[in-house]
Amino acid sequence: MLRRWLLGTTTAAAIILAPLAVMAEGKDIVVTYKDDIVTLDPAIGYDWVNWSMIKSLYSRLMDYEPGTATLVPSLAESFEVAPDGLTYTFKLRKGVKFSSGRDVVASDVKYSIERAVDPKTQGPGAGFFGAINGFEDLTGGKATGLAGIETPDDGTVVFKLSRPDATFLHVLAINFASVVPKEAVEAAGGDFGKKPVGSGTFVLKDWVIGQKLVFEKNPGYYIKDTPKIDGFTVEVGQEPLVALLRLQKGEVDIAGDGIPPAKFLEIKNSPDGAQMIVDGEQLHTGYVTLNTKVKPFDDLKVRQAVNHAINKDRIVRILNGRATPAKEVLPPLMPGYDSDYSGFAYDVAKAKSLLAEAGLADGFQTVLYATNTDPQPRIAQAIQQDLAAVGVKAEIRALAQGNVIAAGGTEGEAPMIWSGGMAWIADFPDPSNFYGPILGCAGAVQGGWNWSWYCNGELDKRATAADAMSDPAKSGERVEAWKKIFTDAMNDAPWIPVTNERRVVAKSLRMGGENNIYIDPTRVINYDAIFVK
């Protein structure tokens, strides 16, 4: 998911951080973000801000133990996988209800996944379900449903796959597999993202666009003693430095955009810093996309040249060292990461030479998109300066996150995008998740997240074959297959991998729970598990 939170601001730079105040009593908490929420529709929403909220509004057949990547049944009570890996049978929990009061039944699961795959939805997650029988027919307009999803009764869902898929249980735990009621989607008339109905831990009670979203505990949630808080309010339009000051004054519980780099050391070294800061490694890569369908980035030599032009060490310094330079698509913690791969070294002379070979010795003009929350504009400026050093003049367009996402998902729109603020963090801990949505052909569609519009059919076939290795005995072979896929993709240079960042969250002293639920590997912030002391 595209999605990160080492954000900050250039305003209020002279802020003096006051001693921490005692938070008011109560089990409702306040969370802040700068950017407004675009949608809460699970078939469409795909950024790091709305991801956690969508997780808590809806249920899925599978989920994860809080703060971990350990799969567990959720809406499913149990499941069986056939020995050939082609049939998955799920038994649903009894008595689970949507917030509208209606029982959740098997046909709801079928409808929801078909809706996520249907091209009419224009969601970015269709490719995750590519192993289900009938996928090509639905995406190609030859069918209105997925033949591979069967519902023999209200409590049973059967998936029949066209090939084994080692990631399939993970796929059924991601937001795109969230279960929604058809009648609520149709009643919303295209505005379901603002009028969500699910069976998750929370319900949306109020949404004032540009100001706040109010979530309340779902009293009928099917897992006992979950959630731990009564509700949470997300206040939007908050500059990160202002949010941090409000957190210290006792007005905010979680500063969702994290600690701005300019204030990180000050907070870290403060008396309460150790209790305020949650800092951990994550499966993250920040990158610049190079649109392979826009000139001159349709030329491999040009893409190689700009890869050599970027000084990644300087960008790490902008982030106060809370990152390491990236050399490939996968982050170091992900299986399949190739520690022997050298990547494109920072080499101005090499960059100029490659541009000359491409017939662009005098450089060219282009546009670099970035989000408008600090430090992203500063990082974009650093990239702009590096490009200028090799003769490339890049105009920076710093926009709200939703506008950048829309530009990236529109063919021919954005020549370059610095992904900071939306950079890829694994939806689940498997290398395939760093390929299909952001480098595979299925992601190079309107509204998709393959913003380089890179489509290599041969690599797609190898990726499909790698995911078909569902036998645990072939896990080592599968990892090696993915390793080579990613290094071969980098030979085509559709990206400039820039950083692998740590995740940093600021929380008030009254917030309880293990640190890993505030930097949850599959939820960002796990609203189901956090609590007030």
Short mmCIF file of C-alpha atoms in Angstrom, two decimals:
data_model
loop_
_atom_site.label_atom_id
_atom_site.label_comp_id
_atom_site.label_asym_id
_atom_site.label_seq_id
_atom_site.Cartn_x
_atom_site.Cartn_y
_atom_site.Cartn_z
CA MET A 1 0.00 0.00 0.00
CA LEU A 2 0.95 3.18 -0.82
CA ARG A 3 1.40 4.79 2.19
CA ARG A 4 3.83 6.28 4.74
CA TRP A 5 3.81 8.70 7.61
CA LEU A 6 7.24 10.23 8.13
CA LEU A 7 5.66 13.56 7.35
CA GLY A 8 6.00 17.06 8.67
CA THR A 9 5.52 20.71 7.78
CA THR A 10 7.44 23.86 7.04
CA THR A 11 5.05 26.05 9.00
CA ALA A 12 5.24 26.94 12.67
CA ALA A 13 8.97 26.27 12.56
CA ALA A 14 9.56 28.29 15.69
CA ILE A 15 7.23 26.19 17.79
CA ILE A 16 8.34 25.64 21.38
CA LEU A 17 7.33 22.27 22.68
CA ALA A 18 5.65 22.51 26.04
CA PRO A 19 5.72 19.83 28.78
CA LEU A 20 3.17 17.12 28.29
CA ALA A 21 -0.21 17.73 29.80
CA VAL A 22 -2.46 15.06 31.27
CA MET A 23 -5.06 13.87 28.79
CA ALA A 24 -8.71 14.14 29.67
CA GLU A 25 -10.49 11.06 30.93
CA GLY A 26 -12.38 8.91 28.48
CA LYS A 27 -12.06 6.08 26.02
CA ASP A 28 -12.53 8.20 22.91
CA ILE A 29 -9.35 9.34 21.24
CA VAL A 30 -8.32 12.04 18.76
CA VAL A 31 -6.13 11.36 15.72
CA THR A 32 -4.86 14.05 13.33
CA TYR A 33 -3.82 14.14 9.68
CA LYS A 34 -3.03 16.95 7.29
CA ASP A 35 -4.79 15.47 4.26
CA ASP A 36 -8.51 14.83 4.12
CA ILE A 37 -9.81 11.32 3.51
CA VAL A 38 -10.77 10.66 -0.10
CA THR A 39 -12.93 7.54 0.34
CA LEU A 40 -13.81 4.78 2.78
CA ASP A 41 -14.91 2.40 0.02
CA PRO A 42 -12.79 -0.76 0.44
CA ALA A 43 -12.86 -1.52 -3.29
CA ILE A 44 -11.32 1.86 -4.10
CA GLY A 45 -9.44 3.26 -1.08
CA TYR A 46 -5.73 2.55 -1.23
CA ASP A 47 -3.61 5.04 0.67
CA TRP A 48 -1.93 4.83 4.03
CA VAL A 49 -4.32 7.29 5.72
CA ASN A 50 -7.61 5.56 4.91
CA TRP A 51 -6.20 2.01 5.05
CA SER A 52 -6.50 1.69 8.85
CA MET A 53 -9.99 3.15 8.93
CA ILE A 54 -11.23 0.83 6.20
CA LYS A 55 -9.71 -2.13 8.07
CA SER A 56 -11.84 -1.26 11.09
CA LEU A 57 -15.09 -0.50 9.27
CA TYR A 58 -15.33 -3.85 7.48
CA SER A 59 -14.66 -7.55 8.02
CA ARG A 60 -12.86 -10.04 5.80
CA LEU A 61 -12.66 -13.82 5.74
CA MET A 62 -9.10 -13.64 7.06
CA ASP A 63 -7.21 -11.16 9.22
CA TYR A 64 -3.99 -10.91 11.22
CA GLU A 65 -3.08 -11.14 14.87
CA PRO A 66 -2.68 -7.52 16.04
CA GLY A 67 0.74 -6.08 15.35
CA THR A 68 1.89 -9.13 13.38
CA ALA A 69 1.67 -10.70 9.94
CA THR A 70 0.24 -13.95 11.35
CA LEU A 71 -2.91 -14.94 9.48
CA VAL A 72 -6.03 -16.01 11.39
CA PRO A 73 -9.65 -16.66 10.35
CA SER A 74 -11.90 -13.68 11.04
CA LEU A 75 -15.30 -13.55 9.34
CA ALA A 76 -14.54 -17.17 8.52
CA GLU A 77 -14.94 -19.59 11.38
CA SER A 78 -12.80 -22.18 9.62
CA PHE A 79 -11.42 -23.06 6.21
CA GLU A 80 -10.00 -25.97 4.24
CA VAL A 81 -7.56 -26.00 1.34
CA ALA A 82 -7.62 -28.89 -1.14
CA PRO A 83 -4.35 -30.83 -1.56
CA ASP A 84 -3.88 -29.46 -5.08
CA GLY A 85 -4.18 -25.88 -3.80
CA LEU A 86 -7.00 -25.07 -6.21
CA THR A 87 -10.06 -25.14 -3.94
CA TYR A 88 -10.57 -23.12 -0.72
CA THR A 89 -13.72 -23.71 1.34
CA PHE A 90 -14.70 -21.25 4.09
CA LYS A 91 -17.36 -21.64 6.75
CA LEU A 92 -18.70 -18.29 7.97
CA ARG A 93 -19.24 -17.36 11.59
CA LYS A 94 -22.90 -17.42 12.55
CA GLY A 95 -24.68 -14.30 13.70
CA VAL A 96 -22.36 -11.69 12.18
CA LYS A 97 -24.33 -8.60 11.17
CA PHE A 98 -23.72 -5.50 9.11
CA SER A 99 -24.13 -2.23 10.96
CA SER A 100 -27.46 -1.94 9.13
CA GLY A 101 -28.66 -4.95 11.13
CA ARG A 102 -28.74 -7.55 8.36
CA ASP A 103 -26.90 -10.87 8.67
CA VAL A 104 -23.71 -11.29 6.66
CA VAL A 105 -24.12 -14.24 4.29
CA ALA A 106 -21.97 -16.02 1.73
CA SER A 107 -23.44 -14.13 -1.23
CA ASP A 108 -22.14 -10.90 0.30
CA VAL A 109 -18.58 -12.24 0.12
CA LYS A 110 -19.06 -13.19 -3.53
CA TYR A 111 -20.60 -9.83 -4.43
CA SER A 112 -17.89 -7.84 -2.66
CA ILE A 113 -14.97 -9.54 -4.37
CA GLU A 114 -16.67 -9.42 -7.76
CA ARG A 115 -17.24 -5.70 -7.22
CA ALA A 116 -13.54 -5.19 -6.42
CA VAL A 117 -12.58 -7.00 -9.65
CA ASP A 118 -15.21 -5.43 -11.93
CA PRO A 119 -13.59 -2.80 -14.20
CA LYS A 120 -16.64 -0.56 -13.72
CA THR A 121 -15.58 -0.04 -10.10
CA GLN A 122 -12.23 1.40 -11.26
CA GLY A 123 -10.56 0.09 -8.13
CA PRO A 124 -6.82 -0.57 -7.92
CA GLY A 125 -7.06 -4.02 -6.32
CA ALA A 126 -8.52 -6.23 -9.04
CA GLY A 127 -5.21 -7.90 -9.86
CA PHE A 128 -4.95 -9.45 -6.41
CA PHE A 129 -7.77 -11.84 -7.32
CA GLY A 130 -6.29 -12.95 -10.65
CA ALA A 131 -6.07 -16.62 -9.63
CA ILE A 132 -9.85 -17.02 -9.24
CA ASN A 133 -11.56 -18.85 -12.11
CA GLY A 134 -13.34 -16.41 -14.37
CA PHE A 135 -11.06 -13.46 -13.59
CA GLU A 136 -10.19 -12.80 -17.23
CA ASP A 137 -13.83 -13.06 -18.27
CA LEU A 138 -14.94 -10.47 -15.73
CA THR A 139 -12.08 -8.05 -16.34
CA GLY A 140 -12.46 -8.51 -20.08
CA GLY A 141 -16.17 -7.72 -20.05
CA LYS A 142 -17.27 -11.23 -21.04
CA ALA A 143 -18.96 -11.97 -17.70
CA THR A 144 -20.62 -10.09 -14.86
CA GLY A 145 -19.31 -12.32 -12.07
CA LEU A 146 -16.55 -14.71 -11.06
CA ALA A 147 -17.32 -18.33 -11.92
CA GLY A 148 -14.76 -19.44 -9.36
CA ILE A 149 -16.71 -18.18 -6.33
CA GLU A 150 -19.53 -20.50 -5.29
CA THR A 151 -22.00 -20.13 -2.41
CA PRO A 152 -23.71 -23.49 -1.84
CA ASP A 153 -25.47 -22.07 1.24
CA ASP A 154 -25.54 -18.87 3.29
CA GLY A 155 -22.71 -20.07 5.51
CA THR A 156 -20.27 -21.45 2.93
CA VAL A 157 -18.02 -19.81 0.35
CA VAL A 158 -15.97 -21.91 -2.07
CA PHE A 159 -13.16 -20.45 -4.18
CA LYS A 160 -11.95 -22.38 -7.21
CA LEU A 161 -8.64 -21.19 -8.63
CA SER A 162 -7.20 -21.50 -12.10
CA ARG A 163 -3.76 -21.99 -10.57
CA PRO A 164 -2.32 -22.46 -7.08
CA ASP A 165 -1.65 -19.12 -5.39
CA ALA A 166 0.76 -18.99 -2.45
CA THR A 167 -0.64 -15.58 -1.45
CA PHE A 168 -4.36 -16.36 -1.61
CA LEU A 169 -5.06 -16.38 2.13
CA HIS A 170 -3.26 -13.04 2.42
CA VAL A 171 -5.37 -11.71 -0.44
CA LEU A 172 -8.53 -12.56 1.51
CA ALA A 173 -7.22 -10.45 4.41
CA ILE A 174 -6.56 -7.22 2.48
CA ASN A 175 -9.03 -4.35 2.31
CA PHE A 176 -10.17 -5.17 -1.22
CA ALA A 177 -11.66 -8.41 0.15
CA SER A 178 -13.78 -6.51 2.70
CA VAL A 179 -17.42 -7.60 2.74
CA VAL A 180 -20.10 -5.03 1.95
CA PRO A 181 -23.89 -5.26 1.49
CA LYS A 182 -25.04 -4.84 -2.12
CA GLU A 183 -28.16 -2.93 -1.14
CA ALA A 184 -26.13 -0.29 0.73
CA VAL A 185 -23.74 0.17 -2.20
CA GLU A 186 -26.65 0.63 -4.60
CA ALA A 187 -28.53 2.93 -2.23
CA ALA A 188 -25.47 5.17 -1.95
CA GLY A 189 -25.65 5.82 -5.69
CA GLY A 190 -21.94 5.98 -6.32
CA ASP A 191 -21.18 7.59 -2.94
CA PHE A 192 -20.61 4.46 -0.85
CA GLY A 193 -17.15 5.76 0.06
CA LYS A 194 -18.86 8.49 2.08
CA LYS A 195 -21.71 6.26 3.37
CA PRO A 196 -19.94 3.04 4.40
CA VAL A 197 -21.79 0.03 5.81
CA GLY A 198 -19.76 -2.91 7.08
CA SER A 199 -19.46 -5.43 9.90
CA GLY A 200 -16.18 -4.23 11.42
CA THR A 201 -15.18 -2.96 14.83
CA PHE A 202 -16.32 0.62 14.23
CA VAL A 203 -19.07 2.49 12.40
CA LEU A 204 -18.84 5.94 10.84
CA LYS A 205 -21.17 8.30 12.72
CA ASP A 206 -20.24 11.67 11.23
CA TRP A 207 -18.11 13.10 8.46
CA VAL A 208 -17.62 16.82 7.99
CA ILE A 209 -15.61 17.11 4.80
CA GLY A 210 -12.36 18.96 5.38
CA GLN A 211 -12.77 18.90 9.16
CA LYS A 212 -13.32 15.55 10.87
CA LEU A 213 -14.57 11.97 10.76
CA VAL A 214 -16.15 10.45 13.86
CA PHE A 215 -16.08 6.68 14.39
CA GLU A 216 -17.97 4.86 17.15
CA LYS A 217 -17.51 1.36 18.54
CA ASN A 218 -19.72 -1.26 16.89
CA PRO A 219 -21.56 -2.78 19.87
CA GLY A 220 -22.43 -5.86 17.83
CA TYR A 221 -18.91 -6.75 16.70
CA TYR A 222 -18.40 -10.50 16.69
CA ILE A 223 -15.08 -10.69 18.57
CA LYS A 224 -15.38 -10.28 22.33
CA ASP A 225 -13.69 -7.29 24.02
CA THR A 226 -12.83 -5.72 20.67
CA PRO A 227 -12.24 -2.84 20.16
CA LYS A 228 -10.71 -1.47 23.36
CA ILE A 229 -11.69 2.18 22.80
CA ASP A 230 -15.21 3.60 22.52
CA GLY A 231 -14.45 5.58 19.40
CA PHE A 232 -12.04 7.87 17.64
CA THR A 233 -12.23 11.20 15.89
CA VAL A 234 -9.96 11.90 12.95
CA GLU A 235 -9.31 15.63 12.60
CA VAL A 236 -8.01 16.57 9.16
CA GLY A 237 -6.31 19.71 7.86
CA GLN A 238 -3.83 19.61 10.74
CA GLU A 239 -0.26 20.68 10.00
CA PRO A 240 2.01 18.05 11.58
CA LEU A 241 3.92 20.50 13.79
CA VAL A 242 0.67 21.98 15.09
CA ALA A 243 -0.68 18.47 15.72
CA LEU A 244 2.46 17.64 17.67
CA LEU A 245 2.04 20.71 19.87
CA ARG A 246 -1.61 19.81 20.45
CA LEU A 247 -0.55 16.28 21.41
CA GLN A 248 1.79 17.67 24.03
CA LYS A 249 -0.96 19.95 25.34
CA GLY A 250 -3.30 16.98 25.78
CA GLU A 251 -5.64 17.70 22.88
CA VAL A 252 -4.51 14.88 20.57
CA ASP A 253 -3.73 11.19 21.19
CA ILE A 254 -2.03 10.16 17.94
CA ALA A 255 -0.31 12.54 15.54
CA GLY A 256 -1.00 10.45 12.46
CA ASP A 257 1.54 12.20 10.24
CA GLY A 258 4.30 11.41 12.70
CA ILE A 259 7.09 13.65 13.91
CA PRO A 260 8.46 16.15 11.40
CA PRO A 261 12.18 15.58 10.76
CA ALA A 262 13.00 19.05 12.06
CA LYS A 263 11.61 18.14 15.50
CA PHE A 264 12.52 14.47 15.73
CA LEU A 265 15.72 14.80 17.77
CA GLU A 266 14.15 17.37 20.07
CA ILE A 267 11.26 15.07 20.88
CA LYS A 268 13.48 11.99 21.07
CA ASN A 269 15.74 13.65 23.65
CA SER A 270 12.89 15.12 25.72
CA PRO A 271 12.04 13.58 29.12
CA ASP A 272 8.92 11.89 27.75
CA GLY A 273 10.31 11.17 24.31
CA ALA A 274 10.83 7.45 24.85
CA GLN A 275 7.16 7.02 25.75
CA MET A 276 5.86 9.28 22.98
CA ILE A 277 7.78 7.86 20.05
CA VAL A 278 7.07 4.56 18.34
CA ASP A 279 9.89 3.88 15.89
CA GLY A 280 10.39 0.66 13.98
CA GLU A 281 11.45 -0.93 10.73
CA GLN A 282 8.88 -1.58 8.04
CA LEU A 283 8.47 -3.19 4.63
CA HIS A 284 8.78 0.12 2.79
CA THR A 285 10.34 1.49 -0.37
CA GLY A 286 10.11 5.13 -1.42
CA TYR A 287 10.67 5.68 -5.12
CA VAL A 288 10.29 7.94 -8.13
CA THR A 289 8.14 6.52 -10.92
CA LEU A 290 9.25 7.08 -14.51
CA ASN A 291 6.27 6.99 -16.84
CA THR A 292 7.30 4.61 -19.60
CA LYS A 293 4.47 5.89 -21.83
CA VAL A 294 5.59 9.52 -21.69
CA LYS A 295 8.55 10.84 -23.70
CA PRO A 296 11.46 10.77 -23.10
CA PHE A 297 10.97 8.13 -20.37
CA ASP A 298 9.93 5.63 -23.02
CA ASP A 299 13.70 5.43 -23.70
CA LEU A 300 15.57 2.99 -21.43
CA LYS A 301 18.76 5.05 -21.55
CA VAL A 302 16.91 8.09 -20.23
CA ARG A 303 15.46 6.07 -17.34
CA GLN A 304 18.90 4.68 -16.55
CA ALA A 305 20.37 8.18 -16.68
CA VAL A 306 17.99 9.68 -14.14
CA ASN A 307 18.56 6.66 -11.88
CA HIS A 308 22.26 7.52 -11.81
CA ALA A 309 21.50 11.22 -11.21
CA ILE A 310 19.91 11.00 -7.75
CA ASN A 311 21.94 11.48 -4.56
CA LYS A 312 20.02 9.25 -2.16
CA ASP A 313 22.35 9.91 0.80
CA ARG A 314 21.27 13.56 0.80
CA ILE A 315 17.61 12.52 0.95
CA VAL A 316 18.36 10.25 3.91
CA ARG A 317 19.89 13.28 5.67
CA ILE A 318 16.70 15.27 5.05
CA LEU A 319 14.92 12.46 6.90
CA ASN A 320 17.26 12.73 9.88
CA GLY A 321 18.74 9.35 9.08
CA ARG A 322 15.40 7.58 9.58
CA ALA A 323 15.97 5.69 6.35
CA THR A 324 18.62 3.95 4.29
CA PRO A 325 19.30 4.44 0.56
CA ALA A 326 17.31 2.00 -1.56
CA LYS A 327 18.88 0.17 -4.48
CA GLU A 328 16.02 -2.06 -5.62
CA VAL A 329 12.27 -2.47 -5.49
CA LEU A 330 12.07 -4.76 -2.44
CA PRO A 331 12.97 -3.49 1.04
CA PRO A 332 15.77 -5.32 2.89
CA LEU A 333 13.38 -7.09 5.29
CA MET A 334 11.35 -8.69 2.50
CA PRO A 335 12.07 -12.26 1.35
CA GLY A 336 13.55 -12.02 -2.13
CA TYR A 337 15.66 -8.94 -1.44
CA ASP A 338 18.94 -9.36 -3.34
CA SER A 339 21.76 -8.14 -1.12
CA ASP A 340 24.23 -8.72 -3.97
CA TYR A 341 22.40 -6.43 -6.40
CA SER A 342 24.30 -3.15 -6.80
CA GLY A 343 21.63 -1.06 -8.47
CA PHE A 344 22.31 2.32 -10.09
CA ALA A 345 25.08 4.14 -8.25
CA TYR A 346 25.02 7.94 -7.91
CA ASP A 347 27.17 8.93 -10.90
CA VAL A 348 26.65 12.32 -12.55
CA ALA A 349 29.12 11.61 -15.35
CA LYS A 350 27.39 8.32 -16.19
CA ALA A 351 24.01 10.04 -16.19
CA LYS A 352 25.21 12.69 -18.64
CA SER A 353 26.80 10.06 -20.86
CA LEU A 354 23.56 8.05 -21.06
CA LEU A 355 21.55 11.17 -21.88
CA ALA A 356 23.97 11.94 -24.68
CA GLU A 357 23.59 8.41 -26.03
CA ALA A 358 19.82 8.98 -26.02
CA GLY A 359 20.29 12.13 -28.11
CA LEU A 360 19.55 14.41 -25.14
CA ALA A 361 22.98 15.84 -24.38
CA ASP A 362 21.34 19.19 -23.68
CA GLY A 363 18.82 17.60 -21.32
CA PHE A 364 15.05 17.99 -21.41
CA GLN A 365 12.11 19.42 -19.49
CA THR A 366 9.70 17.35 -17.42
CA VAL A 367 7.32 17.50 -14.46
CA LEU A 368 7.86 15.93 -11.02
CA TYR A 369 4.76 15.38 -8.89
CA ALA A 370 4.96 15.19 -5.08
CA THR A 371 2.66 15.54 -2.10
CA ASN A 372 2.57 18.91 -0.38
CA THR A 373 3.32 17.87 3.20
CA ASP A 374 6.86 18.46 4.46
CA PRO A 375 9.40 16.93 4.03
CA GLN A 376 8.09 15.80 0.63
CA PRO A 377 8.47 19.17 -1.16
CA ARG A 378 12.01 19.45 0.21
CA ILE A 379 12.85 15.97 -1.02
CA ALA A 380 11.32 16.82 -4.40
CA GLN A 381 13.52 19.91 -4.50
CA ALA A 382 16.59 17.79 -3.78
CA ILE A 383 15.63 15.49 -6.65
CA GLN A 384 15.00 18.54 -8.84
CA GLN A 385 18.51 19.87 -8.07
CA ASP A 386 20.10 16.51 -8.84
CA LEU A 387 18.28 16.36 -12.16
CA ALA A 388 19.33 19.92 -13.00
CA ALA A 389 22.95 18.89 -12.50
CA VAL A 390 22.63 16.57 -15.50
CA GLY A 391 20.63 19.02 -17.61
CA VAL A 392 17.09 17.87 -16.77
CA LYS A 393 14.75 20.71 -15.81
CA ALA A 394 11.93 19.35 -13.68
CA GLU A 395 8.95 21.47 -12.68
CA ILE A 396 7.66 20.45 -9.24
CA ARG A 397 3.92 20.10 -8.74
CA ALA A 398 3.33 19.69 -5.01
CA LEU A 399 -0.31 18.72 -4.51
CA ALA A 400 -2.59 17.06 -1.96
CA GLN A 401 -2.14 13.31 -1.80
CA GLY A 402 -5.42 12.53 -3.57
CA ASN A 403 -4.49 14.73 -6.53
CA VAL A 404 -1.11 13.05 -6.92
CA ILE A 405 -2.73 9.60 -6.77
CA ALA A 406 -5.25 10.65 -9.42
CA ALA A 407 -2.49 11.97 -11.69
CA GLY A 408 -0.47 8.78 -11.31
CA GLY A 409 -3.48 6.64 -12.18
CA THR A 410 -4.24 8.59 -15.36
CA GLU A 411 -2.36 7.39 -18.43
CA GLY A 412 0.03 9.98 -19.83
CA GLU A 413 -0.57 12.43 -16.97
CA ALA A 414 2.50 12.34 -14.68
CA PRO A 415 5.99 11.89 -16.16
CA MET A 416 7.61 11.52 -12.72
CA ILE A 417 6.17 11.05 -9.23
CA TRP A 418 8.10 11.15 -5.96
CA SER A 419 6.10 8.65 -3.92
CA GLY A 420 6.94 10.09 -0.51
CA GLY A 421 3.78 10.31 1.57
CA MET A 422 2.32 7.42 -0.41
CA ALA A 423 5.35 5.15 -0.85
CA TRP A 424 4.82 1.43 -0.97
CA ILE A 425 4.43 -0.44 2.29
CA ALA A 426 3.56 -4.11 2.00
CA ASP A 427 -0.12 -5.02 2.23
CA PHE A 428 1.15 -8.41 3.32
CA PRO A 429 4.67 -9.78 3.87
CA ASP A 430 5.26 -11.42 0.50
CA PRO A 431 7.39 -10.20 -2.42
CA SER A 432 4.51 -10.54 -4.87
CA ASN A 433 2.85 -7.56 -3.20
CA PHE A 434 5.66 -5.33 -4.46
CA TYR A 435 5.04 -6.47 -8.03
CA GLY A 436 1.40 -6.89 -9.07
CA PRO A 437 -0.13 -3.56 -7.95
CA ILE A 438 2.83 -1.29 -8.71
CA LEU A 439 4.85 -2.96 -11.49
CA GLY A 440 2.56 -5.60 -13.03
CA CYS A 441 0.42 -5.10 -16.10
CA ALA A 442 -2.76 -5.37 -13.99
CA GLY A 443 -1.76 -2.22 -12.08
CA ALA A 444 -1.14 -0.20 -15.27
CA VAL A 445 -4.79 0.78 -15.62
CA GLN A 446 -6.94 3.82 -14.99
CA GLY A 447 -7.01 4.37 -11.23
CA GLY A 448 -4.18 1.88 -10.66
CA TRP A 449 -0.97 2.31 -8.69
CA ASN A 450 1.49 1.29 -11.40
CA TRP A 451 2.37 4.92 -12.04
CA SER A 452 5.29 4.03 -14.30
CA TRP A 453 2.73 2.31 -16.57
CA TYR A 454 5.31 -0.42 -16.95
CA CYS A 455 4.01 -3.68 -18.42
CA ASN A 456 6.40 -6.56 -19.13
CA GLY A 457 4.36 -9.57 -20.22
CA GLU A 458 7.25 -11.98 -19.79
CA LEU A 459 7.83 -10.88 -16.21
CA ASP A 460 4.09 -11.12 -15.54
CA LYS A 461 4.18 -14.78 -16.61
CA ARG A 462 7.15 -15.45 -14.33
CA ALA A 463 5.40 -13.68 -11.45
CA THR A 464 2.31 -15.84 -11.97
CA ALA A 465 4.49 -18.96 -12.01
CA ALA A 466 6.24 -17.88 -8.80
CA ASP A 467 2.95 -17.39 -7.00
CA ALA A 468 1.78 -20.80 -8.22
CA MET A 469 4.50 -22.39 -6.06
CA SER A 470 2.12 -22.82 -3.13
CA ASP A 471 3.81 -25.96 -1.79
CA PRO A 472 5.78 -24.95 1.34
CA ALA A 473 8.56 -27.27 0.19
CA LYS A 474 9.12 -24.90 -2.72
CA SER A 475 9.30 -21.73 -0.64
CA GLY A 476 13.05 -21.34 -1.18
CA GLU A 477 12.70 -21.82 -4.92
CA ARG A 478 9.85 -19.33 -4.96
CA VAL A 479 11.90 -16.66 -3.16
CA GLU A 480 14.74 -17.11 -5.65
CA ALA A 481 12.28 -16.73 -8.53
CA TRP A 482 11.00 -13.46 -7.11
CA LYS A 483 14.54 -12.20 -6.51
CA LYS A 484 15.36 -12.56 -10.20
CA ILE A 485 12.03 -11.00 -11.26
CA PHE A 486 12.79 -7.83 -9.35
CA THR A 487 16.38 -7.48 -10.52
CA ASP A 488 15.21 -8.03 -14.10
CA ALA A 489 12.51 -5.39 -13.62
CA MET A 490 15.16 -2.96 -12.42
CA ASN A 491 17.13 -3.65 -15.60
CA ASP A 492 14.21 -1.91 -17.33
CA ALA A 493 14.51 0.97 -14.82
CA PRO A 494 10.81 1.92 -14.47
CA TRP A 495 11.60 3.33 -11.01
CA ILE A 496 14.25 5.20 -9.14
CA PRO A 497 14.31 3.37 -5.77
CA VAL A 498 15.24 6.10 -3.26
CA THR A 499 14.77 5.14 0.40
CA ASN A 500 13.76 2.36 2.76
CA GLU A 501 12.29 4.28 5.70
CA ARG A 502 11.57 3.52 9.29
CA ARG A 503 8.06 4.11 10.59
CA VAL A 504 7.65 6.76 13.28
CA VAL A 505 4.44 7.58 15.15
CA ALA A 506 3.85 10.05 17.98
CA LYS A 507 1.31 9.12 20.66
CA SER A 508 0.21 10.64 23.94
CA LEU A 509 1.27 9.22 27.29
CA ARG A 510 -2.21 7.93 28.05
CA MET A 511 -2.22 5.55 25.08
CA GLY A 512 -1.61 1.90 25.91
CA GLY A 513 -0.64 -1.25 24.07
CA GLU A 514 2.47 -2.70 22.53
CA ASN A 515 4.35 -0.48 20.12
CA ASN A 516 3.76 -2.83 17.21
CA ILE A 517 0.03 -2.06 17.13
CA TYR A 518 0.84 1.61 16.40
CA ILE A 519 3.07 0.58 13.50
CA ASP A 520 1.07 -2.51 12.58
CA PRO A 521 2.56 -4.22 9.50
CA THR A 522 -0.85 -4.76 7.90
CA ARG A 523 -2.98 -1.96 9.35
CA VAL A 524 -0.71 1.06 9.86
CA ILE A 525 -2.46 1.95 13.16
CA ASN A 526 -4.50 -0.90 14.62
CA TYR A 527 -7.57 0.89 15.95
CA ASP A 528 -8.99 -2.46 17.06
CA ALA A 529 -6.15 -3.10 19.53
CA ILE A 530 -4.98 0.26 20.89
CA PHE A 531 -6.41 1.37 24.22
CA VAL A 532 -6.43 4.14 26.79
CA LYS A 533 -4.53 3.33 29.96
#
